[in-house]
Coordinates of C-alpha atoms in Angstrom, one line a residue:
M244 CA 138.4 268.3 -14.5
N245 CA 142.1 268.1 -14.8
I246 CA 144.4 268.6 -11.9
D247 CA 146.7 270.8 -14.0
D248 CA 143.7 273.1 -14.8
I249 CA 143.7 275.5 -11.9
Y250 CA 141.0 277.7 -13.5
A251 CA 138.4 274.9 -14.0
D252 CA 136.5 275.7 -10.8
I253 CA 136.2 279.3 -11.8
I254 CA 134.7 278.4 -15.1
I255 CA 132.2 276.1 -13.4
E256 CA 131.2 278.9 -11.0
S257 CA 130.9 281.3 -13.9
E258 CA 128.6 278.9 -15.7
N259 CA 126.5 278.5 -12.5
D260 CA 126.3 282.3 -12.1
Q261 CA 125.1 282.7 -15.7
E262 CA 122.4 280.1 -15.1
N263 CA 121.3 281.9 -12.0
D264 CA 121.2 285.2 -13.8
M265 CA 119.0 283.7 -16.5
K266 CA 116.6 282.3 -13.8
Q267 CA 116.4 285.7 -12.1
S268 CA 115.8 287.5 -15.4
D269 CA 112.9 285.1 -16.1
E270 CA 111.5 285.7 -12.6
N271 CA 111.9 289.5 -13.1
S272 CA 110.0 289.3 -16.3
Q273 CA 107.1 287.6 -14.5
S274 CA 107.7 289.5 -11.3
P275 CA 105.5 292.5 -11.8
S276 CA 102.3 290.4 -12.2
L277 CA 103.4 287.9 -9.6
K278 CA 104.3 290.7 -7.2
E279 CA 101.0 292.4 -7.9
D280 CA 99.1 289.1 -7.3
H281 CA 101.0 288.6 -4.0
H282 CA 100.4 292.2 -3.0
N283 CA 96.7 291.9 -3.8
K284 CA 96.4 288.7 -1.9
I285 CA 98.2 290.2 1.1
K286 CA 95.8 293.2 1.1
E287 CA 92.8 290.9 0.8
L288 CA 94.1 288.8 3.8
E289 CA 94.8 291.9 5.8
E290 CA 91.2 293.1 5.2
I291 CA 89.8 289.8 6.2
N292 CA 92.0 289.8 9.3
E293 CA 90.9 293.4 10.1
N294 CA 87.2 292.4 9.7
N295 CA 87.7 289.3 11.8
L296 CA 89.3 291.5 14.6
K297 CA 86.4 293.9 14.4
E298 CA 83.9 291.0 14.6
I299 CA 85.8 289.5 17.6
S300 CA 85.7 292.9 19.3
N301 CA 82.0 293.2 18.7
L302 CA 81.4 289.7 19.9
K303 CA 83.4 290.3 23.1
K304 CA 81.3 293.4 23.7
K305 CA 78.1 291.4 23.2
I306 CA 79.3 288.7 25.5
E307 CA 80.1 291.3 28.2
S308 CA 76.7 292.9 27.7
K309 CA 75.0 289.5 28.0
D310 CA 77.0 288.7 31.1
N311 CA 75.9 291.9 32.7
E312 CA 72.3 291.1 31.7
I313 CA 72.6 287.6 33.2
E314 CA 73.9 289.1 36.4
I315 CA 71.0 291.6 36.7
L316 CA 68.4 288.9 35.9
S317 CA 70.0 286.5 38.4
K318 CA 69.7 289.2 41.1
Q319 CA 66.1 289.9 40.2
N320 CA 65.4 286.2 40.3
E321 CA 66.9 285.9 43.7
Q322 CA 64.8 288.8 45.0
S323 CA 61.7 287.4 43.4
K324 CA 62.3 284.1 45.2
K325 CA 62.7 285.8 48.5
V326 CA 59.5 287.8 48.0
N327 CA 57.7 284.7 46.9
E328 CA 58.8 282.9 50.1
I329 CA 57.6 285.8 52.2
L330 CA 54.3 285.9 50.4
L331 CA 53.8 282.2 50.8
K332 CA 54.4 282.4 54.5
N333 CA 52.1 285.4 54.8
I334 CA 49.2 283.7 52.9
S335 CA 49.7 280.6 54.9
C336 CA 49.4 282.6 58.2
L337 CA 46.4 284.4 56.9
F338 CA 44.7 281.2 56.0
K339 CA 45.4 279.6 59.4
T340 CA 44.2 282.8 61.1
S341 CA 41.0 282.9 59.0
L342 CA 40.3 279.2 59.9
L343 CA 40.8 280.0 63.6
E344 CA 38.6 283.1 63.3
I345 CA 35.8 281.0 61.6
Q346 CA 36.0 278.5 64.5
R347 CA 35.9 281.2 67.0
K348 CA 32.8 282.8 65.3
E349 CA 31.1 279.5 65.1
K350 CA 31.6 278.9 68.9
E351 CA 30.3 282.4 69.5
I352 CA 27.3 281.8 67.4
N353 CA 26.6 278.5 69.1
S354 CA 27.0 280.1 72.5
L355 CA 24.5 282.9 71.5
R356 CA 22.1 280.3 70.2
D357 CA 22.4 278.4 73.5
E358 CA 21.9 281.6 75.5
L359 CA 18.8 282.5 73.4
S360 CA 17.4 279.0 73.8
N361 CA 17.9 279.1 77.5
T362 CA 16.3 282.5 77.7
N363 CA 13.3 281.3 75.6
N364 CA 13.0 278.2 77.8
K365 CA 13.0 280.3 80.9
K366 CA 10.3 282.5 79.5
Q367 CA 8.2 279.6 78.4
S368 CA 8.4 277.9 81.8
S369 CA 7.6 281.1 83.7
N370 CA 4.6 282.0 81.4
P371 CA 2.3 279.1 80.5
A372 CA 0.4 281.2 78.0
N373 CA 3.5 281.6 75.9
N374 CA 3.7 277.8 75.7
R375 CA 0.4 277.6 73.9
Q376 CA 1.0 280.4 71.5
H377 CA 4.5 279.4 70.5
S378 CA 4.3 275.7 70.7
N379 CA 5.1 275.3 67.0
Y380 CA 8.2 277.4 67.1
E381 CA 11.6 275.6 67.2
M382 CA 15.0 277.1 67.5
P383 CA 17.2 276.7 64.4
K384 CA 20.2 274.4 65.0
K385 CA 23.3 274.4 63.0

């Protein structure tokens, strides 16, 4: 470029503009299919995104439902534990009571046996004839 040439930079800009115009015309000739490809790809990605959002929403609903189910089952479990504790205490009390009742009945039976034995002994000692007739009889002992 010459210092005296004051239009030299305009010519260079003009050449650059021409090159850019050629590039744009090449792009424009390819542009319809390229734009269509981009448009189709964008639509496809938007559909995928929409499907993902729907799936996320459904999964959130399922999680919420499962959380509610867990809460209900946890409450039922706690109630069952409390009932189980009460039943264990009750059965334990019943068992102890039944053992005490058995002991009481055994004492009562033994007392009645002793009473019967004493009554029979009194009868035998007061009536010598009974001694001969029932000499083979013995009171059952526990």
